[in-house]
Coordinates of C-alpha atoms in Angstrom, one line a residue:
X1 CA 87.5 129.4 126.9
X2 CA 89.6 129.1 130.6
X3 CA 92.3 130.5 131.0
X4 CA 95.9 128.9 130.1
X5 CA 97.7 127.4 133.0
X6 CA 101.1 129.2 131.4
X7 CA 100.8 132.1 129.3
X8 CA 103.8 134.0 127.8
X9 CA 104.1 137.5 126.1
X10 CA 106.6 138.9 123.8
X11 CA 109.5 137.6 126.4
X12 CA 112.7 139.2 125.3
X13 CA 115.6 138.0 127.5
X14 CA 118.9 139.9 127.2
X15 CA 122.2 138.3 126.9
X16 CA 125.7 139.8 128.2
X17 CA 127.5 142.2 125.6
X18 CA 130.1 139.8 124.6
X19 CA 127.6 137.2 123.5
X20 CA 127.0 135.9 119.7
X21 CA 123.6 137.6 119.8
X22 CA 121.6 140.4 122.1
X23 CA 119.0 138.6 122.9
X24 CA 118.6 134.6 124.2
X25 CA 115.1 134.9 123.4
X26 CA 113.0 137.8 121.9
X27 CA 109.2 138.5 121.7
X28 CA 108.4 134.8 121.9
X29 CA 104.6 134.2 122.3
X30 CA 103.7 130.7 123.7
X31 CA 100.9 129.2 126.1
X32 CA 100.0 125.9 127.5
X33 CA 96.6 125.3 128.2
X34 CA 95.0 122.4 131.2
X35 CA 95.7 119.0 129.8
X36 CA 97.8 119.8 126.8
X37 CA 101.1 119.0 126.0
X38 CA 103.4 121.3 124.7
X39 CA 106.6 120.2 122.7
X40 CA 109.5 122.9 121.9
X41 CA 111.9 122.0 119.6
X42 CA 115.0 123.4 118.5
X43 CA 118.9 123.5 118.2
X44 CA 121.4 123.9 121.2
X45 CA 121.0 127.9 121.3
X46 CA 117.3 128.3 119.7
X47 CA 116.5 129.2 123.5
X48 CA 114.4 126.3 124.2
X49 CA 116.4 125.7 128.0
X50 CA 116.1 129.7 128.7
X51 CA 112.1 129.6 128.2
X52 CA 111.5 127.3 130.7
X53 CA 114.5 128.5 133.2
X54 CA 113.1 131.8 132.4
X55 CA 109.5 130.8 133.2
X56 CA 110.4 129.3 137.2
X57 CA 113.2 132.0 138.1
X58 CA 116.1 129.8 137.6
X59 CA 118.0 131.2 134.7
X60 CA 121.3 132.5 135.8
X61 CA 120.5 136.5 136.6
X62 CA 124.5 137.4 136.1
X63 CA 124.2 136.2 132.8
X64 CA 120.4 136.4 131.2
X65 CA 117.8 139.3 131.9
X66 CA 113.9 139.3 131.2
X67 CA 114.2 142.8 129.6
X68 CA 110.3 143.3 127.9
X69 CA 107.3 140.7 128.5
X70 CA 105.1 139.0 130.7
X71 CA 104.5 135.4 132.0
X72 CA 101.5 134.8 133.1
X73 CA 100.6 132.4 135.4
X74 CA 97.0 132.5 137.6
X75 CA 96.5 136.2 136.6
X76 CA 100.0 136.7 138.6
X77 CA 103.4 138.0 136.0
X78 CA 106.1 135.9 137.6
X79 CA 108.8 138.4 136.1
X80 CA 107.1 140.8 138.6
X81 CA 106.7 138.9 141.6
X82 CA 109.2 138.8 144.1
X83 CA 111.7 136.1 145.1
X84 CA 109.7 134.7 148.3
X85 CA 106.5 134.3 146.1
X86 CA 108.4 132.4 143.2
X87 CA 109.7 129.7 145.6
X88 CA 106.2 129.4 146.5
X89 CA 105.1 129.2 143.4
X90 CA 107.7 126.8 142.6
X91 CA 106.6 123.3 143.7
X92 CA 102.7 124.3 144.4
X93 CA 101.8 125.5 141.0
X94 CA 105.2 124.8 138.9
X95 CA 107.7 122.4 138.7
X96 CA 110.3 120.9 136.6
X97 CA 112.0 117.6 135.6
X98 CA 115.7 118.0 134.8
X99 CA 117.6 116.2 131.9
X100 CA 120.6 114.4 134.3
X101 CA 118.5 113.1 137.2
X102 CA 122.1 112.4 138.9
X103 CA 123.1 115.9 139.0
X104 CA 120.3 117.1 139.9
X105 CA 119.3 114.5 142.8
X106 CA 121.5 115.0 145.8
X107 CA 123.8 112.1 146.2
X108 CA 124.1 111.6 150.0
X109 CA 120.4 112.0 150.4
X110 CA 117.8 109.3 150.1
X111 CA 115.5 109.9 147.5
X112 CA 112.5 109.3 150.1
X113 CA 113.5 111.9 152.3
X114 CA 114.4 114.2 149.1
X115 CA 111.1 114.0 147.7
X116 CA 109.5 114.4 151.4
X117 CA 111.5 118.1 151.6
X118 CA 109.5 119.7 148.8
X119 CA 106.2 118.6 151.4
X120 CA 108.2 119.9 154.5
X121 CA 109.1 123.2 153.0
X122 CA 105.4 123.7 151.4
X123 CA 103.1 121.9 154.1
X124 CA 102.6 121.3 157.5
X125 CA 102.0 117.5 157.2
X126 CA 103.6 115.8 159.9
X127 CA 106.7 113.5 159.2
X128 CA 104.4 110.5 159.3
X129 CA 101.9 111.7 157.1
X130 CA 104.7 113.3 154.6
X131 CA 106.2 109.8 154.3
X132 CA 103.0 107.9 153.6
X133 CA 102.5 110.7 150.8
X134 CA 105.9 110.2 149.2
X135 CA 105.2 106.4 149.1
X136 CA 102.0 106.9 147.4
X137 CA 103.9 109.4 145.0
X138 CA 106.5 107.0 144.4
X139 CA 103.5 104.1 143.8
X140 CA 102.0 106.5 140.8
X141 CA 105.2 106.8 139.1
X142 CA 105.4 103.0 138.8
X143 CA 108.6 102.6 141.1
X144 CA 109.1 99.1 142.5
X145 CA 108.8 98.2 146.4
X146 CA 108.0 101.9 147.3
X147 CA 108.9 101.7 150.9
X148 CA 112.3 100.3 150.7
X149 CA 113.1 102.3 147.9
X150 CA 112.7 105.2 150.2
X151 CA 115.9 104.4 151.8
X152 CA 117.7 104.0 148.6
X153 CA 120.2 106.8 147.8
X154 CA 120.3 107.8 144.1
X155 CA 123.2 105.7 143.0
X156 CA 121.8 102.2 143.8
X157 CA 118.9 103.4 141.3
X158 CA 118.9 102.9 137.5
X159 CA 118.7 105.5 135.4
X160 CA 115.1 105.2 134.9
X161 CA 114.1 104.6 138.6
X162 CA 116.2 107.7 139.5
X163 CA 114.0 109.9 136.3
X164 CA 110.9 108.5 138.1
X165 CA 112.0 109.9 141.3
X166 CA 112.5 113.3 139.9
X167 CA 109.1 112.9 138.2
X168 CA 107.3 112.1 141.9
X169 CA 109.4 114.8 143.3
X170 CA 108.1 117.9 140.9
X171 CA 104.7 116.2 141.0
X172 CA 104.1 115.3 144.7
X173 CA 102.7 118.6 144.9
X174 CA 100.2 118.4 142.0
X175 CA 101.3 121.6 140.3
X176 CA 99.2 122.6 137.4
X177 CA 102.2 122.9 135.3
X178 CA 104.9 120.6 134.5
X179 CA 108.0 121.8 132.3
X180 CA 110.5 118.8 131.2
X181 CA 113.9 119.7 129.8
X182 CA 115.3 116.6 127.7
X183 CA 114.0 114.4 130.2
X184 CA 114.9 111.4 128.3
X185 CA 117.6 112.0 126.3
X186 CA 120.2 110.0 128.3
X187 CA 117.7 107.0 128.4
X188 CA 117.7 103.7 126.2
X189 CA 114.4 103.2 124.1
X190 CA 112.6 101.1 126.6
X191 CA 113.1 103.1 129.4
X192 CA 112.2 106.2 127.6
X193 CA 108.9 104.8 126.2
X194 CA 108.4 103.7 129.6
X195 CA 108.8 107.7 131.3
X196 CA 107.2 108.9 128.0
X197 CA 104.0 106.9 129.0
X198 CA 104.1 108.0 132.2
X199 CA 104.6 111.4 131.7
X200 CA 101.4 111.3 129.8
X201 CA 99.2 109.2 131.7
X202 CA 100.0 111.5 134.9
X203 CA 99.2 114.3 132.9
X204 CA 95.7 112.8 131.7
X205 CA 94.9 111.8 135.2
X206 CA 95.3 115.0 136.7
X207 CA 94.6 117.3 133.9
X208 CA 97.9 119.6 134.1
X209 CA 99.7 121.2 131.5
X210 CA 103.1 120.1 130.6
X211 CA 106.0 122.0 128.8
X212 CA 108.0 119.5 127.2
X213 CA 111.6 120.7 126.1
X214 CA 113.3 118.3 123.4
X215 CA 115.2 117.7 120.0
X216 CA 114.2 114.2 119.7
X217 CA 111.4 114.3 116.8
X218 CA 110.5 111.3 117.7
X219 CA 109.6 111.8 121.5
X220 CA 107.4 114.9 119.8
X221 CA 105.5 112.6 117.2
X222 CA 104.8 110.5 120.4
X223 CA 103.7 112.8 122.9
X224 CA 102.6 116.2 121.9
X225 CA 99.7 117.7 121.3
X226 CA 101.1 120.8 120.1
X227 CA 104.6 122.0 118.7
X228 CA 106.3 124.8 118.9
X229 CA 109.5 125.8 116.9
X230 CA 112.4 127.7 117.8
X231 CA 115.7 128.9 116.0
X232 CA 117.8 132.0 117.3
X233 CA 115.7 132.8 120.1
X234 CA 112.2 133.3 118.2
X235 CA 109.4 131.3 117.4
X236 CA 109.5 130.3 113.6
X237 CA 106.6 127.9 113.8
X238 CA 104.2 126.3 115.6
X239 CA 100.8 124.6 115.7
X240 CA 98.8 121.0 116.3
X241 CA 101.7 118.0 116.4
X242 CA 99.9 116.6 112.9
X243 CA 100.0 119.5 111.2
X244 CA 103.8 120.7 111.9
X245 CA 105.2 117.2 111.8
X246 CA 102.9 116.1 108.7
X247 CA 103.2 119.8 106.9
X248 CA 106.3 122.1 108.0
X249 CA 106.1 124.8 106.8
X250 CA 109.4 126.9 107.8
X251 CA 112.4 126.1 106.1
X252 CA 114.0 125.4 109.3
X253 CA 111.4 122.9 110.5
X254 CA 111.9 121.2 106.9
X255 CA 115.7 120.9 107.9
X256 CA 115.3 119.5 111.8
X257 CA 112.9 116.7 110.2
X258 CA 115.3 116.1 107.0
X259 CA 117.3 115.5 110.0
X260 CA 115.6 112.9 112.0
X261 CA 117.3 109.4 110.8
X262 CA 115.3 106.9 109.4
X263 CA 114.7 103.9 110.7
X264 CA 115.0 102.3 107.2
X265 CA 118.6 100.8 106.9
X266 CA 119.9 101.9 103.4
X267 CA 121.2 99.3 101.1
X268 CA 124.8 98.6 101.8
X269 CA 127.8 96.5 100.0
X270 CA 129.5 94.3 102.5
X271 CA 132.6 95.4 103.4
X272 CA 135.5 93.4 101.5
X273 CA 138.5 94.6 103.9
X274 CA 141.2 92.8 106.2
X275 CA 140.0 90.9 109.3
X276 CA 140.7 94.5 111.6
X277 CA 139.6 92.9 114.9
X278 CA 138.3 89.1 116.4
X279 CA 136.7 88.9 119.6
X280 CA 136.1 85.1 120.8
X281 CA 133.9 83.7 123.9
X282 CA 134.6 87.5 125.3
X283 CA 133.2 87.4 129.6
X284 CA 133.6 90.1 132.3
X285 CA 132.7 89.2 135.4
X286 CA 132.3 91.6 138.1
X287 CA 132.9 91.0 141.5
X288 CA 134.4 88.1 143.7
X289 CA 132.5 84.7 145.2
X290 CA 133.3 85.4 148.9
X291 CA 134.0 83.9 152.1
X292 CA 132.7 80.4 151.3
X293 CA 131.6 80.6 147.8
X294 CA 129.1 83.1 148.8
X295 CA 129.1 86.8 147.5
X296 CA 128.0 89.0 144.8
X297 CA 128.8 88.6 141.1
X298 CA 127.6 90.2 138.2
X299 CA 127.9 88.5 134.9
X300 CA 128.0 91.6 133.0
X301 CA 129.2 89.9 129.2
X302 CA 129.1 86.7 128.5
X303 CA 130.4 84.3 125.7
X304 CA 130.7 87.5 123.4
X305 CA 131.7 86.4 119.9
X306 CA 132.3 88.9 116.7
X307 CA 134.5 89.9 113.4
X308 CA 135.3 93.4 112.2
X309 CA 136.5 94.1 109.2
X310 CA 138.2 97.2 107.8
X311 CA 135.8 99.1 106.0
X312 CA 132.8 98.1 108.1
X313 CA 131.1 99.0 111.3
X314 CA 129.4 97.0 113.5
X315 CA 126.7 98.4 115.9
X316 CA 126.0 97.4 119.5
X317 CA 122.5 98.2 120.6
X318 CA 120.6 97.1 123.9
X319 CA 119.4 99.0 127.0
X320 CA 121.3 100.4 129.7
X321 CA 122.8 97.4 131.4
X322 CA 122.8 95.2 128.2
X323 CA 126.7 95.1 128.5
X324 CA 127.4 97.0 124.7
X325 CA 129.7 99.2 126.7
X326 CA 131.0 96.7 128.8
X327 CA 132.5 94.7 125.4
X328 CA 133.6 98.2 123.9
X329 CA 136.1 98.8 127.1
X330 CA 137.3 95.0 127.2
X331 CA 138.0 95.4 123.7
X332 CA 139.6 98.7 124.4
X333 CA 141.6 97.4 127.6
X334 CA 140.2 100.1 129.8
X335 CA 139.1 97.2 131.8
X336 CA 140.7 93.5 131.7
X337 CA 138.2 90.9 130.6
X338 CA 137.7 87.6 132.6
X339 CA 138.1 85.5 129.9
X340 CA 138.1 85.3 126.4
X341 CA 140.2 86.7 123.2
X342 CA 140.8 90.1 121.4
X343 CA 143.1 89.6 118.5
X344 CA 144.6 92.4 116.4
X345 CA 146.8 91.2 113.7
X346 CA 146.8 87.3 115.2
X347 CA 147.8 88.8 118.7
X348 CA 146.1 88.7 121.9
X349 CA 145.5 91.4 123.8
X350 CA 142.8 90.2 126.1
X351 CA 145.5 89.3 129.3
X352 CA 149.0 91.1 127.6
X353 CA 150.7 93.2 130.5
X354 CA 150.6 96.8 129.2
X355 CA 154.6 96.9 128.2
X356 CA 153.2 94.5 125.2
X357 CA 149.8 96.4 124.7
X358 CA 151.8 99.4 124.8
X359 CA 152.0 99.5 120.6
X360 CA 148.4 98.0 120.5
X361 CA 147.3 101.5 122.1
X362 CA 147.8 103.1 118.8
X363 CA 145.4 100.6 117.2
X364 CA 142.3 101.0 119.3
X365 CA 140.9 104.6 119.9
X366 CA 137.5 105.4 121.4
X367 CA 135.1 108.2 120.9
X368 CA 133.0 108.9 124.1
X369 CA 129.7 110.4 124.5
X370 CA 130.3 113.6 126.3
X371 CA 133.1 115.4 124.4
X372 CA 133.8 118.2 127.0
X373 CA 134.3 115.8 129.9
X374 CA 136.9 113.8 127.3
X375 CA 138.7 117.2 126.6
X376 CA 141.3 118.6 128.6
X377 CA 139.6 122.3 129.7
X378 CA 142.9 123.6 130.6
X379 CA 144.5 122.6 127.3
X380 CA 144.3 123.3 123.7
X381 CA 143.0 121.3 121.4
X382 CA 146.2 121.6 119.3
X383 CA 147.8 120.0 122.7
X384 CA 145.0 117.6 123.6
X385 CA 145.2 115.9 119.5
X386 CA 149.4 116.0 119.2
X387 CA 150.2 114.3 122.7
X388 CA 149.2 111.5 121.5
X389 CA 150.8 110.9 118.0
X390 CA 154.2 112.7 120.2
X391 CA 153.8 110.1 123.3
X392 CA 154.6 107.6 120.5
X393 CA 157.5 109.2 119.0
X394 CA 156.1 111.3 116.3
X395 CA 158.3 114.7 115.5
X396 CA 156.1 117.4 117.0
X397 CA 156.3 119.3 114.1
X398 CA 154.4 116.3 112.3
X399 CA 152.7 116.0 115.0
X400 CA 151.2 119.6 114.7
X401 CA 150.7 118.7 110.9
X402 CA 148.6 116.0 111.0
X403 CA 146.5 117.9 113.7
X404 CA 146.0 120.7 110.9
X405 CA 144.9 118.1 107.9
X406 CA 142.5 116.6 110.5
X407 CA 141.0 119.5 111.8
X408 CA 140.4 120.1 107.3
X409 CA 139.1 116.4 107.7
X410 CA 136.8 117.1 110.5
X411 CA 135.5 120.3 109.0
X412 CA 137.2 123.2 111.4
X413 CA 139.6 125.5 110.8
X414 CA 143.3 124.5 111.5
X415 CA 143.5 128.0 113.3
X416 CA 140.9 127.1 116.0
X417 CA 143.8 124.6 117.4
X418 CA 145.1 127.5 119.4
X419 CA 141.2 127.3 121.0
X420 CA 140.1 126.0 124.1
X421 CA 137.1 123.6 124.4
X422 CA 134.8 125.6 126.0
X423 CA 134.7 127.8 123.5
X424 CA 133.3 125.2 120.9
X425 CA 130.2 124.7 120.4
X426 CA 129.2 120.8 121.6
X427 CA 128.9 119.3 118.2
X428 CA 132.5 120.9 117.6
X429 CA 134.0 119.2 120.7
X430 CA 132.9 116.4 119.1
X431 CA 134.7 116.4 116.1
X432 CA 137.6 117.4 117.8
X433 CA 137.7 114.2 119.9
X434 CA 136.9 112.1 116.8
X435 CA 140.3 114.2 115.4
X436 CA 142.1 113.3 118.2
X437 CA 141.4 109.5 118.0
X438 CA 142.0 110.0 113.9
X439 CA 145.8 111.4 114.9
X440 CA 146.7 108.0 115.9
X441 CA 146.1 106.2 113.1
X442 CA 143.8 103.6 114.4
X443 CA 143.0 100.3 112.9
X444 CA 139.4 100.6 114.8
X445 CA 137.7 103.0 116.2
X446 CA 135.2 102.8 118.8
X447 CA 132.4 105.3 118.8
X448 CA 130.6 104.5 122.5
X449 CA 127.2 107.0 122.4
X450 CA 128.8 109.3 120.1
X451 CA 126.1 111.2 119.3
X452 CA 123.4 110.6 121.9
X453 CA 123.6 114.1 123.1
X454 CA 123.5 116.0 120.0
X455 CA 121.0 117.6 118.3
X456 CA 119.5 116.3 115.0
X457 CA 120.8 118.6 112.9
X458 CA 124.2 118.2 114.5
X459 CA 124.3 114.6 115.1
X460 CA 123.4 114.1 111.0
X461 CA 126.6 115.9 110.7
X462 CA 128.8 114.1 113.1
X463 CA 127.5 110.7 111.7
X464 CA 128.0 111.6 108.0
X465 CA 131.7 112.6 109.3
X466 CA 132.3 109.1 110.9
X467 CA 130.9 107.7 107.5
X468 CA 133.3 109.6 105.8
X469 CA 136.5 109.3 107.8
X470 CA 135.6 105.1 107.8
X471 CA 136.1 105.2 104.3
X472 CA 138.8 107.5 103.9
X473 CA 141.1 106.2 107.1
X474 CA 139.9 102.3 105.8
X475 CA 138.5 102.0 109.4
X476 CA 136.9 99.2 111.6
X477 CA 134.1 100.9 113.4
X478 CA 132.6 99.5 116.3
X479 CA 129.2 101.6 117.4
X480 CA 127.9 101.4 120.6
X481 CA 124.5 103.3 120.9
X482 CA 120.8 102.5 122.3
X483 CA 119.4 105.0 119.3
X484 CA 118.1 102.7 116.3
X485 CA 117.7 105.3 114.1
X486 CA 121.0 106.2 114.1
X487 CA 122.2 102.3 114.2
X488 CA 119.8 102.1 111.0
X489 CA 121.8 104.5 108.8
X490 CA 125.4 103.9 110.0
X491 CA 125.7 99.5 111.0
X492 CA 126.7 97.6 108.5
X493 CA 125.5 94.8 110.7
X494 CA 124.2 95.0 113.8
X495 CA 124.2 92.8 117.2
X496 CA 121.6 93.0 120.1
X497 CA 122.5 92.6 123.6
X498 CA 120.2 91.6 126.5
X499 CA 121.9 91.2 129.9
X500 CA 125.3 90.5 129.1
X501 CA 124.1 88.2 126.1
X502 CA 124.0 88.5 122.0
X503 CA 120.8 87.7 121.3
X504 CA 120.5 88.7 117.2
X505 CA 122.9 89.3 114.8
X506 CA 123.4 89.9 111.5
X507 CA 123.1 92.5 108.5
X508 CA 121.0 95.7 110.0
X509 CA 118.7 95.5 107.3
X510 CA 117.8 92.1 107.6
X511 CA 117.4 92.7 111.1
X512 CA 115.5 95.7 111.2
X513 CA 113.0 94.1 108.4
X514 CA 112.6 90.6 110.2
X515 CA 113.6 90.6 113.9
X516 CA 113.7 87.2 115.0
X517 CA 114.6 87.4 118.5
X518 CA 111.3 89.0 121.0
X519 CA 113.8 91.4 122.4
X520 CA 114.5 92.7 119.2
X521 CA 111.3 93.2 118.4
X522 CA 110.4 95.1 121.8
X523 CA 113.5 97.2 121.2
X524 CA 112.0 98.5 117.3
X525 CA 108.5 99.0 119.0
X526 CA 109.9 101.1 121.5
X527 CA 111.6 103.5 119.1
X528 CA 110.2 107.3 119.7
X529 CA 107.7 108.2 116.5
X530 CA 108.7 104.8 114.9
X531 CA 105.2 105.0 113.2
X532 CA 104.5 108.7 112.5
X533 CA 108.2 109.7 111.2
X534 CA 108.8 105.9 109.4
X535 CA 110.6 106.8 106.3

């Protein structure tokens, strides 16, 4: 039998005194062999992320130390070779795809000339020959017009083209490892089938083996060959992708797949509230015609049309660019549509001046995806939930008791108002922010990729809290996500976007049982592990 390409040894890596736990990982066990896919699954914490910073010298040495162990790579132990031989190492025989390719590309670079610095720094090509490599690395990650994209800079790239980048820049070296970490969480279903293919077909091609960090059981059913468990820094189970995913057999495992949503709407009454919000022939149009007529316009929503009704939500699905984020802040007034209507209570708040939407604020609140960015760090999150309700002439000490019965609501304790958010764990920042919106006493409430970033176990909980503050607060729920399953168990009704368009909508069972639209269709197909974890 050859030899893995990765192998680890009882790693134990030891975290600072005032941490929740010694160690961030202890005595794990794990290899990858040629050609084989490794999945490792896990909560936020399970140590997943410090494997595989851990494995290429990247973990944060202040912080987390490799105290007992080995990793093996090519009859080398990289926790014993020095600094100079693991940059090497890093690029020729290892690399690694990041989660956020726009943190992790440098922006006033262009992404030709980023990729060519791995060759400069590892070769002796010549600048000629290191370009016409690049373009032939960009070709085989399926990027569009390789040679003037190797001009581009990273933000005229879509979020796919910029993961493909990343992709041609850990591989343009032909390591015989590749470790992802969430490489396509941010991503809508499309373009994450579309990396997902391409992460495997690269893989088959040239034979390496691949580390694949995720939560997403889905991505797993689709791509691994073999899984591997984590919770609180060990291994609690692993084995061939059939036999884990078709026959857990550690509690925990039972619990992360009990998790997974279905993508099997469940029966639902319609709702039977108030009218809560009408949006009529909704546009956004970005841009201006020019000098002459000419100049660029995008036509980002167009001729939007919807109801929402107390008691019900409505999901928005459609890929990155679709414009379902685009309708959520018109309807917000975080930008001012083009044309169109947004009536709350028979007024129109599409063009008011803010002095007029000022009481409207109240009635609107939004949820966004990244609850530490949406948080205040230097604040508490007593401060950051009553400024609102007190901004609109609430008593603060009312104030400070409605942020008490919500923090009961959203299942924390009223003492951790005192707290600062970073030190909440992410799915706790995330009920805070829904608290905050809750102070205001909306009328709707917008939840704009809400959950995207969570993992399973902790996005079934956040989503069975929205379901549960809907009905209790009598709420108008508009969701914005491009996850189906999650759309599946919380629409009432769903609407598909396509470039700016509603293409389908109507009651997300009926839609998920008989897509009418070829769009829609393509959308459910590309769903991670629709076929192996179909409930």
């Amino acid at each position: 039998m050859t030899e893995p390409v990765l192998d680890v040894r009882g790693l134990t890596v030891k975290l600072p005194p005032a941490a929740d736990r010694p160690f961030a990982v202890e005595g794990i066990d794990l290899h990858v062999n040629a050609g084989e896919i490794v999945c490792v699954v896990g909560e936020s914490g399970s140590g997943k992320s410090v494997t595989a910073f851990t494995v290429m010298g990247l973990q944060d040495k202040r912080a987390l130390t490799p105290v007992a162990g080995q990793i093996m790579m090519g009859g080398e132990d990289l926790l014993k070779v020095g600094d100079r031989r693991l940059r090497k190492l890093r690029g020729e025989k290892m690399s690694m795809i990041f989660q956020e390719p726009m943190t992790a590309l440098n922006p006033v670079a262009k992404v030709g000339e980023q990729i060519g610095e791995m060759l400069e720094i590892h070769t002796d090509l010549s600048a000629s020959a290191r370009k016409s490599r690049v373009i032939a690395a960009m070709e085989d990650v399926g990027l569009p017009d390789p040679p003037s994209m190797y001009d581009a800079y990273p933000h005229q790239l879509s979020g796919g083209q910029r993961q493909r980048i990343m992709i041609a820049m850990a591989l343009v070296l032909e390591p015989v490892l590749l470790i992802a970490d969430e490489p396509t969480t941010a991503l809508d279903v499309t373009t994450q089938a579309q990396i997902l293919e391409l992460i495997r077909d690269i893989q088959q091609r040239r034979g390496m083996g691949v580390l694949f960090i995720t939560h997403d059981f889905g991505v797993v059913a689709d791509i691994a060959d073999r899984v591997i468990v984590m919770q609180h820094g060990r291994v609690v189970e692993q084995g061939p992708v059939d036999q884990v995913l078709g026959a857990p057999e550690h509690p925990y495992t039972r619990m992360l797949m009990d998790a997974v949503p279905s993508m099997t709407p469940p029966a639902r009454d319609p709702a039977a509230g108030d009218r809560a919000l009408t949006v009529r022939k909704l546009d956004k149009v970005y841009g201006h015609a020019g000098l002459l007529g000419q100049g660029r316009q995008v036509h980002a929503v167009k001729t939007v049309d919807f109801d929402l009704q107390r008691g019900e939500t409505l999901g928005i699905v459609g890929e990155s660019g679709s414009g379902k984020s685009t309708v959520a802040r018109c309807v917000m007034r975080l930008i001012d549509p083009t044309s169109g209507e947004v009536l709350i209570d028979g007024d129109d708040i599409a063009r008011a001046r803010e002095g007029a939407m000022r009481h409207h604020r109240r009635d609107i609140q939004i949820v966004f995806q990244d609850p530490y960015r949406s948080l205040n760090p230097r604040r508490t999150v007593g401060q950051s939930i009553v400024e609102g309700p007190t901004n609109f002439g609430l008593d603060p000490g009312e104030a400070l008791t409605r942020a008490q019965d919500l923090m009961r609501v959203v299942g924390l304790p009223p003492e951790a108002l005192d707290r600062f958010p970073h030190q909440f764990s992410g799915g706790q920042r995330q009920r805070i922010c829904i608290a905050r919106a809750l102070a205001m006493e909306p009328r709707v409430l917008i939840a704009d990729e809400a959950v995207s970033a969570l993992d399973v176990s902790v996005q079934a909980q956040v989503l069975d809290l929205l379901d549960d503050v809907r009905d209790r607060f009598d709420l108008a729920m508009l969701f914005i996500t491009h996850d189906l399953r999650v759309a599946a168990q919380v629409c009432d009704r769903i609407m598909v976007m396509r470039q700016g368009e509603v293409v389908e909508h109507g009651p997300t069972a009926s839609v998920y049982a008989d897509p009418q639209h070829d769009y829609t269709k393509a959308l459910l197909d590309a769903a991670p592990g629709h076929r192996m974890l179909q409930a």
